[in-house]
Amino acid sequence: MFNWFKKKRKGSMTIIITVLSLTIIGACTVGTDEAEAKSWESEMNQTKDLKFSPEATVRLYIQLCKEEKEWIPFSDALEKIDALSKVEAMDLYLESYYKKVNPRDIRDIVNGVYGIDLEAVSELGAGKQTSTYPDEVLGMVRQALDEEVSDEAISKMEKVEVMDLYWEAFDGEMSGDDIRKMINAIFGINLAGISGLEGTGVALFSKEQWISHYKNDLFVVHTGADDVDVWVYPTDHFKKQTGLEGNPRELEVALSALGFEYSEEKEALYYANPTGESVPDNFKGQTLGTIIGVIKENYEGLN
């Protein structure tokens, strides 16, 4: 699911963990044997299927130790980390920074917690259509540039550049909510909503990457590069559990009320916004809510 191994980073994860381990020893141990404090590193290396990236997990561990003002056994901390929602993990991760986070930090945090590569979205030119940037985004970009720039000129900027300028113009330190609002406005990625998908049985593939994906998901909501169209189809797990090869009738009926129709080309239920613009957040929410409702009513326990 995660993308942090796709790009080469400066230095290895081993170096990162070693440096951060020294931070833990310095900040979190009170009268604790240094060897005992370091043992978390070997525990982490033996842990499979971390919920978040290794670097994010270390950062979250550091912050938990800081809050407790003492060293916490890694296994105990990992239970707390696994219980965090993605929004909670993101906010805790942000608290681990001693200074105001910069845009690159924010993109790393989003990748580490959500497994979403915002730089890849920007490079693809995917996500929310630039022609539909809200006035707030346009205003923040102009404020950062301190000049009158046309909507067209802003629409031609890479999304990461728009994000950098938005951050530069922001008055004060950004909270987690502020950051999530910014990312949704620029990239069309609703991090708060995505956090709520865990355990629902609905996977989301968008911007040419998995946005939310768990092994027991039952249906996939797949959007085009600019979020103009959406298609819905069952996962292999659903097919195996039910013996069905396509979407169940009850889901077809429920989504038809939102304008979805069966597409032979996609072999899925399909909807395209007739305006040619990115589908709005409320439509995405209705679609996800409808699918989750069908799962709860008919397929509870399969996910």
PDB file of C-alpha atoms in Angstrom:
ATOM      1  CA  MET A   1       0.000   0.000   0.000  1.00  0.00           C
ATOM      2  CA  PHE A   2       2.692   2.481   0.916  1.00  0.00           C
ATOM      3  CA  ASN A   3       4.928   4.362  -1.498  1.00  0.00           C
ATOM      4  CA  TRP A   4       7.895   5.427   0.622  1.00  0.00           C
ATOM      5  CA  PHE A   5      10.158   2.727  -0.847  1.00  0.00           C
ATOM      6  CA  LYS A   6       9.530   3.923  -4.412  1.00  0.00           C
ATOM      7  CA  LYS A   7      11.775   6.955  -4.130  1.00  0.00           C
ATOM      8  CA  LYS A   8      15.385   7.139  -3.066  1.00  0.00           C
ATOM      9  CA  ARG A   9      15.801   9.299  -0.023  1.00  0.00           C
ATOM     10  CA  LYS A  10      18.937  10.953   1.233  1.00  0.00           C
ATOM     11  CA  GLY A  11      20.442   8.391   3.591  1.00  0.00           C
ATOM     12  CA  SER A  12      18.993   5.028   4.503  1.00  0.00           C
ATOM     13  CA  MET A  13      16.174   4.118   6.859  1.00  0.00           C
ATOM     14  CA  THR A  14      18.815   2.564   9.113  1.00  0.00           C
ATOM     15  CA  ILE A  15      20.479   5.960   9.524  1.00  0.00           C
ATOM     16  CA  ILE A  16      17.126   7.619  10.200  1.00  0.00           C
ATOM     17  CA  ILE A  17      16.209   5.067  12.854  1.00  0.00           C
ATOM     18  CA  THR A  18      19.643   5.295  14.470  1.00  0.00           C
ATOM     19  CA  VAL A  19      19.487   9.086  14.678  1.00  0.00           C
ATOM     20  CA  LEU A  20      15.951   9.047  16.017  1.00  0.00           C
ATOM     21  CA  SER A  21      16.846   6.372  18.545  1.00  0.00           C
ATOM     22  CA  LEU A  22      19.402   8.753  20.020  1.00  0.00           C
ATOM     23  CA  THR A  23      16.640  11.339  20.289  1.00  0.00           C
ATOM     24  CA  ILE A  24      14.493   8.874  22.196  1.00  0.00           C
ATOM     25  CA  ILE A  25      17.309   8.014  24.568  1.00  0.00           C
ATOM     26  CA  GLY A  26      18.000  11.687  25.180  1.00  0.00           C
ATOM     27  CA  ALA A  27      14.410  12.874  25.483  1.00  0.00           C
ATOM     28  CA  CYS A  28      12.504   9.976  26.963  1.00  0.00           C
ATOM     29  CA  THR A  29      14.661   8.060  29.398  1.00  0.00           C
ATOM     30  CA  VAL A  30      14.794   8.949  33.036  1.00  0.00           C
ATOM     31  CA  GLY A  31      17.108   6.659  34.946  1.00  0.00           C
ATOM     32  CA  THR A  32      16.708   3.956  32.313  1.00  0.00           C
ATOM     33  CA  ASP A  33      19.498   1.717  31.139  1.00  0.00           C
ATOM     34  CA  GLU A  34      20.670   2.852  27.701  1.00  0.00           C
ATOM     35  CA  ALA A  35      20.772  -0.691  26.327  1.00  0.00           C
ATOM     36  CA  GLU A  36      17.183  -1.221  27.450  1.00  0.00           C
ATOM     37  CA  ALA A  37      16.099   1.997  25.765  1.00  0.00           C
ATOM     38  CA  LYS A  38      17.780   0.931  22.528  1.00  0.00           C
ATOM     39  CA  SER A  39      16.065  -2.470  22.500  1.00  0.00           C
ATOM     40  CA  TRP A  40      13.029  -0.954  20.763  1.00  0.00           C
ATOM     41  CA  GLU A  41      15.049  -0.825  17.551  1.00  0.00           C
ATOM     42  CA  SER A  42      15.464  -4.592  17.370  1.00  0.00           C
ATOM     43  CA  GLU A  43      11.788  -5.051  18.288  1.00  0.00           C
ATOM     44  CA  MET A  44      10.750  -2.779  15.458  1.00  0.00           C
ATOM     45  CA  ASN A  45      12.966  -4.577  12.952  1.00  0.00           C
ATOM     46  CA  GLN A  46      11.224  -7.827  13.873  1.00  0.00           C
ATOM     47  CA  THR A  47       7.727  -6.374  13.570  1.00  0.00           C
ATOM     48  CA  LYS A  48       5.898  -7.156  10.338  1.00  0.00           C
ATOM     49  CA  ASP A  49       3.009  -5.265   8.760  1.00  0.00           C
ATOM     50  CA  LEU A  50       3.479  -1.919  10.468  1.00  0.00           C
ATOM     51  CA  LYS A  51       0.344   0.186  10.123  1.00  0.00           C
ATOM     52  CA  PHE A  52       2.405   3.250   9.221  1.00  0.00           C
ATOM     53  CA  SER A  53       5.798   3.694   7.577  1.00  0.00           C
ATOM     54  CA  PRO A  54       8.905   2.853   9.645  1.00  0.00           C
ATOM     55  CA  GLU A  55       9.863   6.521   9.917  1.00  0.00           C
ATOM     56  CA  ALA A  56       6.327   7.526  10.911  1.00  0.00           C
ATOM     57  CA  THR A  57       6.219   4.731  13.487  1.00  0.00           C
ATOM     58  CA  VAL A  58       9.478   5.950  15.020  1.00  0.00           C
ATOM     59  CA  ARG A  59       8.225   9.532  15.119  1.00  0.00           C
ATOM     60  CA  LEU A  60       4.990   8.449  16.789  1.00  0.00           C
ATOM     61  CA  TYR A  61       6.960   6.386  19.289  1.00  0.00           C
ATOM     62  CA  ILE A  62       9.132   9.394  20.127  1.00  0.00           C
ATOM     63  CA  GLN A  63       6.089  11.564  20.721  1.00  0.00           C
ATOM     64  CA  LEU A  64       4.415   8.985  22.954  1.00  0.00           C
ATOM     65  CA  CYS A  65       7.610   8.755  25.024  1.00  0.00           C
ATOM     66  CA  LYS A  66       7.759  12.540  25.277  1.00  0.00           C
ATOM     67  CA  GLU A  67       4.160  12.735  26.440  1.00  0.00           C
ATOM     68  CA  GLU A  68       4.725  10.056  29.079  1.00  0.00           C
ATOM     69  CA  LYS A  69       8.069  11.687  30.018  1.00  0.00           C
ATOM     70  CA  GLU A  70       9.653   8.269  30.190  1.00  0.00           C
ATOM     71  CA  TRP A  71      10.757   5.401  28.006  1.00  0.00           C
ATOM     72  CA  ILE A  72       7.860   3.127  26.964  1.00  0.00           C
ATOM     73  CA  PRO A  73       8.403  -0.486  25.883  1.00  0.00           C
ATOM     74  CA  PHE A  74       8.040  -0.548  22.115  1.00  0.00           C
ATOM     75  CA  SER A  75       5.437  -3.332  22.170  1.00  0.00           C
ATOM     76  CA  ASP A  76       3.209  -1.254  24.459  1.00  0.00           C
ATOM     77  CA  ALA A  77       3.644   1.831  22.315  1.00  0.00           C
ATOM     78  CA  LEU A  78       2.899  -0.134  19.147  1.00  0.00           C
ATOM     79  CA  GLU A  79      -0.497  -1.161  20.535  1.00  0.00           C
ATOM     80  CA  LYS A  80      -1.338   2.503  21.045  1.00  0.00           C
ATOM     81  CA  ILE A  81      -0.030   3.415  17.590  1.00  0.00           C
ATOM     82  CA  ASP A  82      -2.059   0.666  15.897  1.00  0.00           C
ATOM     83  CA  ALA A  83      -5.196   1.941  17.637  1.00  0.00           C
ATOM     84  CA  LEU A  84      -4.759   5.447  16.193  1.00  0.00           C
ATOM     85  CA  SER A  85      -6.857   6.577  13.268  1.00  0.00           C
ATOM     86  CA  LYS A  86      -4.887   8.118  10.418  1.00  0.00           C
ATOM     87  CA  VAL A  87      -6.041  11.602  11.409  1.00  0.00           C
ATOM     88  CA  GLU A  88      -4.921  10.993  15.003  1.00  0.00           C
ATOM     89  CA  ALA A  89      -1.586   9.603  13.808  1.00  0.00           C
ATOM     90  CA  MET A  90      -1.040  12.582  11.513  1.00  0.00           C
ATOM     91  CA  ASP A  91      -1.704  15.056  14.321  1.00  0.00           C
ATOM     92  CA  LEU A  92       0.588  13.179  16.711  1.00  0.00           C
ATOM     93  CA  TYR A  93       3.271  13.032  14.017  1.00  0.00           C
ATOM     94  CA  LEU A  94       2.994  16.810  13.573  1.00  0.00           C
ATOM     95  CA  GLU A  95       3.499  17.293  17.308  1.00  0.00           C
ATOM     96  CA  SER A  96       6.838  15.478  17.065  1.00  0.00           C
ATOM     97  CA  TYR A  97       8.330  18.419  15.167  1.00  0.00           C
ATOM     98  CA  TYR A  98      10.132  21.051  17.205  1.00  0.00           C
ATOM     99  CA  LYS A  99       9.661  23.718  14.551  1.00  0.00           C
ATOM    100  CA  LYS A 100       7.023  24.799  12.081  1.00  0.00           C
ATOM    101  CA  VAL A 101       6.665  22.032   9.516  1.00  0.00           C
ATOM    102  CA  ASN A 102       7.478  22.993   5.948  1.00  0.00           C
ATOM    103  CA  PRO A 103       5.654  21.712   2.844  1.00  0.00           C
ATOM    104  CA  ARG A 104       8.182  18.924   2.246  1.00  0.00           C
ATOM    105  CA  ASP A 105       7.707  17.761   5.844  1.00  0.00           C
ATOM    106  CA  ILE A 106       3.949  17.762   5.313  1.00  0.00           C
ATOM    107  CA  ARG A 107       4.220  15.669   2.158  1.00  0.00           C
ATOM    108  CA  ASP A 108       6.479  13.204   3.980  1.00  0.00           C
ATOM    109  CA  ILE A 109       3.984  12.978   6.848  1.00  0.00           C
ATOM    110  CA  VAL A 110       1.090  12.301   4.466  1.00  0.00           C
ATOM    111  CA  ASN A 111       3.125   9.607   2.725  1.00  0.00           C
ATOM    112  CA  GLY A 112       4.213   8.040   6.001  1.00  0.00           C
ATOM    113  CA  VAL A 113       0.756   7.943   7.567  1.00  0.00           C
ATOM    114  CA  TYR A 114      -1.551   7.519   4.565  1.00  0.00           C
ATOM    115  CA  GLY A 115       0.811   6.040   1.989  1.00  0.00           C
ATOM    116  CA  ILE A 116      -0.202   8.821  -0.422  1.00  0.00           C
ATOM    117  CA  ASP A 117       2.537  10.355  -2.553  1.00  0.00           C
ATOM    118  CA  LEU A 118       1.471  13.959  -3.161  1.00  0.00           C
ATOM    119  CA  GLU A 119       4.546  14.651  -5.270  1.00  0.00           C
ATOM    120  CA  ALA A 120       3.580  11.820  -7.623  1.00  0.00           C
ATOM    121  CA  VAL A 121       0.059  13.250  -7.857  1.00  0.00           C
ATOM    122  CA  SER A 122       1.556  16.616  -8.759  1.00  0.00           C
ATOM    123  CA  GLU A 123       3.925  15.155 -11.350  1.00  0.00           C
ATOM    124  CA  LEU A 124       1.027  13.370 -13.031  1.00  0.00           C
ATOM    125  CA  GLY A 125      -1.054  16.522 -13.043  1.00  0.00           C
ATOM    126  CA  ALA A 126      -3.718  14.399 -11.364  1.00  0.00           C
ATOM    127  CA  GLY A 127      -6.198  15.239  -8.653  1.00  0.00           C
ATOM    128  CA  LYS A 128      -8.591  18.119  -8.357  1.00  0.00           C
ATOM    129  CA  GLN A 129      -8.875  20.032 -11.624  1.00  0.00           C
ATOM    130  CA  THR A 130      -6.794  23.186 -11.449  1.00  0.00           C
ATOM    131  CA  SER A 131      -9.632  25.114 -13.092  1.00  0.00           C
ATOM    132  CA  THR A 132     -11.749  24.471  -9.989  1.00  0.00           C
ATOM    133  CA  TYR A 133      -9.370  25.773  -7.330  1.00  0.00           C
ATOM    134  CA  PRO A 134     -11.453  27.581  -4.695  1.00  0.00           C
ATOM    135  CA  ASP A 135     -11.028  31.332  -4.288  1.00  0.00           C
ATOM    136  CA  GLU A 136      -9.136  30.803  -1.036  1.00  0.00           C
ATOM    137  CA  VAL A 137      -6.366  28.884  -2.816  1.00  0.00           C
ATOM    138  CA  LEU A 138      -6.109  31.482  -5.580  1.00  0.00           C
ATOM    139  CA  GLY A 139      -5.975  34.264  -2.996  1.00  0.00           C
ATOM    140  CA  MET A 140      -3.250  32.579  -0.943  1.00  0.00           C
ATOM    141  CA  VAL A 141      -1.087  32.035  -4.027  1.00  0.00           C
ATOM    142  CA  ARG A 142      -1.414  35.695  -5.032  1.00  0.00           C
ATOM    143  CA  GLN A 143      -0.636  36.780  -1.480  1.00  0.00           C
ATOM    144  CA  ALA A 144       2.548  34.696  -1.405  1.00  0.00           C
ATOM    145  CA  LEU A 145       3.674  36.024  -4.787  1.00  0.00           C
ATOM    146  CA  ASP A 146       2.676  39.564  -3.787  1.00  0.00           C
ATOM    147  CA  GLU A 147       1.410  40.275  -7.268  1.00  0.00           C
ATOM    148  CA  GLU A 148      -1.723  39.917  -9.348  1.00  0.00           C
ATOM    149  CA  VAL A 149      -1.548  36.588 -11.140  1.00  0.00           C
ATOM    150  CA  SER A 150      -4.272  35.267 -13.415  1.00  0.00           C
ATOM    151  CA  ASP A 151      -6.277  32.156 -12.600  1.00  0.00           C
ATOM    152  CA  GLU A 152      -4.879  30.618 -15.777  1.00  0.00           C
ATOM    153  CA  ALA A 153      -1.276  31.187 -14.669  1.00  0.00           C
ATOM    154  CA  ILE A 154      -1.987  29.566 -11.304  1.00  0.00           C
ATOM    155  CA  SER A 155      -3.706  26.632 -13.002  1.00  0.00           C
ATOM    156  CA  LYS A 156      -0.508  25.949 -14.954  1.00  0.00           C
ATOM    157  CA  MET A 157       1.600  25.666 -11.792  1.00  0.00           C
ATOM    158  CA  GLU A 158       2.453  22.244 -10.413  1.00  0.00           C
ATOM    159  CA  LYS A 159       0.280  21.365  -7.455  1.00  0.00           C
ATOM    160  CA  VAL A 160       3.262  21.119  -5.109  1.00  0.00           C
ATOM    161  CA  GLU A 161       4.193  24.682  -6.081  1.00  0.00           C
ATOM    162  CA  VAL A 162       0.653  25.841  -5.313  1.00  0.00           C
ATOM    163  CA  MET A 163       0.893  24.021  -1.980  1.00  0.00           C
ATOM    164  CA  ASP A 164       4.238  25.660  -1.180  1.00  0.00           C
ATOM    165  CA  LEU A 165       2.834  29.119  -1.904  1.00  0.00           C
ATOM    166  CA  TYR A 166      -0.338  28.455   0.092  1.00  0.00           C
ATOM    167  CA  TRP A 167       1.808  27.409   3.062  1.00  0.00           C
ATOM    168  CA  GLU A 168       4.013  30.493   2.670  1.00  0.00           C
ATOM    169  CA  ALA A 169       1.006  32.819   2.800  1.00  0.00           C
ATOM    170  CA  PHE A 170      -0.661  31.074   5.733  1.00  0.00           C
ATOM    171  CA  ASP A 171      -0.835  33.268   8.822  1.00  0.00           C
ATOM    172  CA  GLY A 172       0.607  31.367  11.770  1.00  0.00           C
ATOM    173  CA  GLU A 173       1.395  27.711  12.343  1.00  0.00           C
ATOM    174  CA  MET A 174      -0.780  25.207  10.506  1.00  0.00           C
ATOM    175  CA  SER A 175      -2.812  22.752  12.557  1.00  0.00           C
ATOM    176  CA  GLY A 176      -3.604  19.266  11.324  1.00  0.00           C
ATOM    177  CA  ASP A 177      -7.064  20.447  10.277  1.00  0.00           C
ATOM    178  CA  ASP A 178      -5.550  23.392   8.373  1.00  0.00           C
ATOM    179  CA  ILE A 179      -3.196  21.062   6.508  1.00  0.00           C
ATOM    180  CA  ARG A 180      -5.942  18.588   5.625  1.00  0.00           C
ATOM    181  CA  LYS A 181      -8.125  21.438   4.368  1.00  0.00           C
ATOM    182  CA  MET A 182      -5.262  22.737   2.199  1.00  0.00           C
ATOM    183  CA  ILE A 183      -4.551  19.312   0.692  1.00  0.00           C
ATOM    184  CA  ASN A 184      -8.206  18.732  -0.127  1.00  0.00           C
ATOM    185  CA  ALA A 185      -8.522  22.160  -1.751  1.00  0.00           C
ATOM    186  CA  ILE A 186      -5.412  21.697  -3.922  1.00  0.00           C
ATOM    187  CA  PHE A 187      -5.187  17.952  -4.575  1.00  0.00           C
ATOM    188  CA  GLY A 188      -8.806  16.894  -4.100  1.00  0.00           C
ATOM    189  CA  ILE A 189      -7.713  14.380  -1.447  1.00  0.00           C
ATOM    190  CA  ASN A 190      -9.925  14.383   1.637  1.00  0.00           C
ATOM    191  CA  LEU A 191      -7.602  12.988   4.311  1.00  0.00           C
ATOM    192  CA  ALA A 192     -10.229  13.178   7.055  1.00  0.00           C
ATOM    193  CA  GLY A 193     -12.679  11.183   4.960  1.00  0.00           C
ATOM    194  CA  ILE A 194     -10.010   8.665   3.956  1.00  0.00           C
ATOM    195  CA  SER A 195      -9.163   8.083   7.609  1.00  0.00           C
ATOM    196  CA  GLY A 196     -12.767   7.043   8.179  1.00  0.00           C
ATOM    197  CA  LEU A 197     -12.614   4.305   5.513  1.00  0.00           C
ATOM    198  CA  GLU A 198     -10.610   1.919   7.681  1.00  0.00           C
ATOM    199  CA  GLY A 199     -12.719  -1.115   8.486  1.00  0.00           C
ATOM    200  CA  THR A 200     -15.625  -0.125   6.229  1.00  0.00           C
ATOM    201  CA  GLY A 201     -14.849  -2.597   3.449  1.00  0.00           C
ATOM    202  CA  VAL A 202     -14.390   0.123   0.820  1.00  0.00           C
ATOM    203  CA  ALA A 203     -11.054   0.649  -0.947  1.00  0.00           C
ATOM    204  CA  LEU A 204     -10.208   3.840  -2.828  1.00  0.00           C
ATOM    205  CA  PHE A 205      -7.942   4.041  -5.877  1.00  0.00           C
ATOM    206  CA  SER A 206      -7.394   7.563  -7.149  1.00  0.00           C
ATOM    207  CA  LYS A 207      -4.682   9.759  -8.674  1.00  0.00           C
ATOM    208  CA  GLU A 208      -3.075   6.582 -10.076  1.00  0.00           C
ATOM    209  CA  GLN A 209      -2.360   5.137  -6.616  1.00  0.00           C
ATOM    210  CA  TRP A 210      -4.059   3.414  -3.715  1.00  0.00           C
ATOM    211  CA  ILE A 211      -5.464   6.020  -1.362  1.00  0.00           C
ATOM    212  CA  SER A 212      -6.974   3.490   1.049  1.00  0.00           C
ATOM    213  CA  HIS A 213      -6.642  -0.273   0.717  1.00  0.00           C
ATOM    214  CA  TYR A 214      -7.011  -3.164   3.181  1.00  0.00           C
ATOM    215  CA  LYS A 215      -6.891  -6.889   2.462  1.00  0.00           C
ATOM    216  CA  ASN A 216     -10.528  -7.573   3.411  1.00  0.00           C
ATOM    217  CA  ASP A 217     -12.084  -4.693   1.470  1.00  0.00           C
ATOM    218  CA  LEU A 218     -15.157  -5.694  -0.524  1.00  0.00           C
ATOM    219  CA  PHE A 219     -15.524  -2.959  -3.139  1.00  0.00           C
ATOM    220  CA  VAL A 220     -13.194  -0.554  -4.923  1.00  0.00           C
ATOM    221  CA  VAL A 221     -14.108   3.037  -5.708  1.00  0.00           C
ATOM    222  CA  HIS A 222     -11.843   4.003  -8.611  1.00  0.00           C
ATOM    223  CA  THR A 223     -11.656   7.578  -9.872  1.00  0.00           C
ATOM    224  CA  GLY A 224     -10.119   9.042 -13.004  1.00  0.00           C
ATOM    225  CA  ALA A 225      -7.039  11.255 -12.893  1.00  0.00           C
ATOM    226  CA  ASP A 226      -9.058  14.474 -12.534  1.00  0.00           C
ATOM    227  CA  ASP A 227     -11.882  12.981 -10.432  1.00  0.00           C
ATOM    228  CA  VAL A 228     -14.355  13.652 -13.245  1.00  0.00           C
ATOM    229  CA  ASP A 229     -15.518  10.041 -13.411  1.00  0.00           C
ATOM    230  CA  VAL A 230     -15.907   7.211 -10.906  1.00  0.00           C
ATOM    231  CA  TRP A 231     -16.369   3.475 -11.240  1.00  0.00           C
ATOM    232  CA  VAL A 232     -17.161   0.835  -8.629  1.00  0.00           C
ATOM    233  CA  TYR A 233     -16.366  -2.878  -8.748  1.00  0.00           C
ATOM    234  CA  PRO A 234     -15.959  -5.806  -6.325  1.00  0.00           C
ATOM    235  CA  THR A 235     -12.624  -6.980  -4.958  1.00  0.00           C
ATOM    236  CA  ASP A 236     -11.276 -10.505  -5.363  1.00  0.00           C
ATOM    237  CA  HIS A 237     -11.971 -10.975  -1.652  1.00  0.00           C
ATOM    238  CA  PHE A 238     -15.665 -10.192  -2.194  1.00  0.00           C
ATOM    239  CA  LYS A 239     -15.838 -12.564  -5.164  1.00  0.00           C
ATOM    240  CA  LYS A 240     -14.221 -15.351  -3.170  1.00  0.00           C
ATOM    241  CA  GLN A 241     -16.490 -14.850  -0.167  1.00  0.00           C
ATOM    242  CA  THR A 242     -19.769 -14.580  -2.110  1.00  0.00           C
ATOM    243  CA  GLY A 243     -19.202 -16.489  -5.337  1.00  0.00           C
ATOM    244  CA  LEU A 244     -20.345 -13.425  -7.299  1.00  0.00           C
ATOM    245  CA  GLU A 245     -18.259 -12.174 -10.216  1.00  0.00           C
ATOM    246  CA  GLY A 246     -19.716  -8.671 -10.399  1.00  0.00           C
ATOM    247  CA  ASN A 247     -21.424  -6.054  -8.279  1.00  0.00           C
ATOM    248  CA  PRO A 248     -24.453  -7.389  -6.385  1.00  0.00           C
ATOM    249  CA  ARG A 249     -27.920  -6.303  -7.458  1.00  0.00           C
ATOM    250  CA  GLU A 250     -28.580  -4.338  -4.263  1.00  0.00           C
ATOM    251  CA  LEU A 251     -25.488  -2.190  -4.893  1.00  0.00           C
ATOM    252  CA  GLU A 252     -26.503  -1.562  -8.508  1.00  0.00           C
ATOM    253  CA  VAL A 253     -29.935  -0.361  -7.380  1.00  0.00           C
ATOM    254  CA  ALA A 254     -28.517   1.838  -4.613  1.00  0.00           C
ATOM    255  CA  LEU A 255     -25.913   3.524  -6.834  1.00  0.00           C
ATOM    256  CA  SER A 256     -28.294   3.967  -9.761  1.00  0.00           C
ATOM    257  CA  ALA A 257     -30.092   6.540  -7.599  1.00  0.00           C
ATOM    258  CA  LEU A 258     -26.884   8.613  -7.760  1.00  0.00           C
ATOM    259  CA  GLY A 259     -26.608   8.301 -11.535  1.00  0.00           C
ATOM    260  CA  PHE A 260     -24.346   5.257 -11.835  1.00  0.00           C
ATOM    261  CA  GLU A 261     -24.858   2.914 -14.771  1.00  0.00           C
ATOM    262  CA  TYR A 262     -23.181  -0.332 -15.762  1.00  0.00           C
ATOM    263  CA  SER A 263     -20.274   0.132 -18.172  1.00  0.00           C
ATOM    264  CA  GLU A 264     -19.271  -2.851 -20.289  1.00  0.00           C
ATOM    265  CA  GLU A 265     -15.950  -1.181 -21.049  1.00  0.00           C
ATOM    266  CA  LYS A 266     -15.106  -0.755 -17.351  1.00  0.00           C
ATOM    267  CA  GLU A 267     -17.005  -3.875 -16.259  1.00  0.00           C
ATOM    268  CA  ALA A 268     -18.156  -1.758 -13.360  1.00  0.00           C
ATOM    269  CA  LEU A 269     -20.795   0.698 -12.225  1.00  0.00           C
ATOM    270  CA  TYR A 270     -19.796   4.008 -13.782  1.00  0.00           C
ATOM    271  CA  TYR A 271     -20.548   7.697 -13.334  1.00  0.00           C
ATOM    272  CA  ALA A 272     -19.143  10.721 -15.177  1.00  0.00           C
ATOM    273  CA  ASN A 273     -19.873  14.267 -14.064  1.00  0.00           C
ATOM    274  CA  PRO A 274     -21.901  15.820 -16.918  1.00  0.00           C
ATOM    275  CA  THR A 275     -20.307  19.231 -16.245  1.00  0.00           C
ATOM    276  CA  GLY A 276     -16.855  17.836 -17.050  1.00  0.00           C
ATOM    277  CA  GLU A 277     -15.559  19.067 -13.680  1.00  0.00           C
ATOM    278  CA  SER A 278     -14.236  17.086 -10.725  1.00  0.00           C
ATOM    279  CA  VAL A 279     -17.082  15.494  -8.806  1.00  0.00           C
ATOM    280  CA  PRO A 280     -17.715  17.472  -5.594  1.00  0.00           C
ATOM    281  CA  ASP A 281     -16.899  16.162  -2.128  1.00  0.00           C
ATOM    282  CA  ASN A 282     -20.553  15.704  -1.240  1.00  0.00           C
ATOM    283  CA  PHE A 283     -21.016  13.337  -4.206  1.00  0.00           C
ATOM    284  CA  LYS A 284     -17.942  11.356  -3.168  1.00  0.00           C
ATOM    285  CA  GLY A 285     -19.359  11.176   0.342  1.00  0.00           C
ATOM    286  CA  GLN A 286     -22.754  10.018  -0.932  1.00  0.00           C
ATOM    287  CA  THR A 287     -21.130   7.329  -3.065  1.00  0.00           C
ATOM    288  CA  LEU A 288     -18.972   5.996  -0.238  1.00  0.00           C
ATOM    289  CA  GLY A 289     -21.849   6.215   2.241  1.00  0.00           C
ATOM    290  CA  THR A 290     -24.154   4.296  -0.093  1.00  0.00           C
ATOM    291  CA  ILE A 291     -21.629   1.488  -0.570  1.00  0.00           C
ATOM    292  CA  ILE A 292     -20.918   1.296   3.162  1.00  0.00           C
ATOM    293  CA  GLY A 293     -24.663   1.120   3.814  1.00  0.00           C
ATOM    294  CA  VAL A 294     -25.033  -1.822   1.428  1.00  0.00           C
ATOM    295  CA  ILE A 295     -22.117  -3.587   3.122  1.00  0.00           C
ATOM    296  CA  LYS A 296     -23.584  -3.106   6.595  1.00  0.00           C
ATOM    297  CA  GLU A 297     -27.006  -4.329   5.514  1.00  0.00           C
ATOM    298  CA  ASN A 298     -25.953  -7.301   3.405  1.00  0.00           C
ATOM    299  CA  TYR A 299     -22.304  -8.223   3.926  1.00  0.00           C
ATOM    300  CA  GLU A 300     -21.500  -7.454   7.554  1.00  0.00           C
ATOM    301  CA  GLY A 301     -18.673  -9.657   8.758  1.00  0.00           C
ATOM    302  CA  LEU A 302     -17.033 -10.246   5.383  1.00  0.00           C
ATOM    303  CA  ASN A 303     -14.700  -7.252   5.680  1.00  0.00           C
TER     304      ASN A 303
END
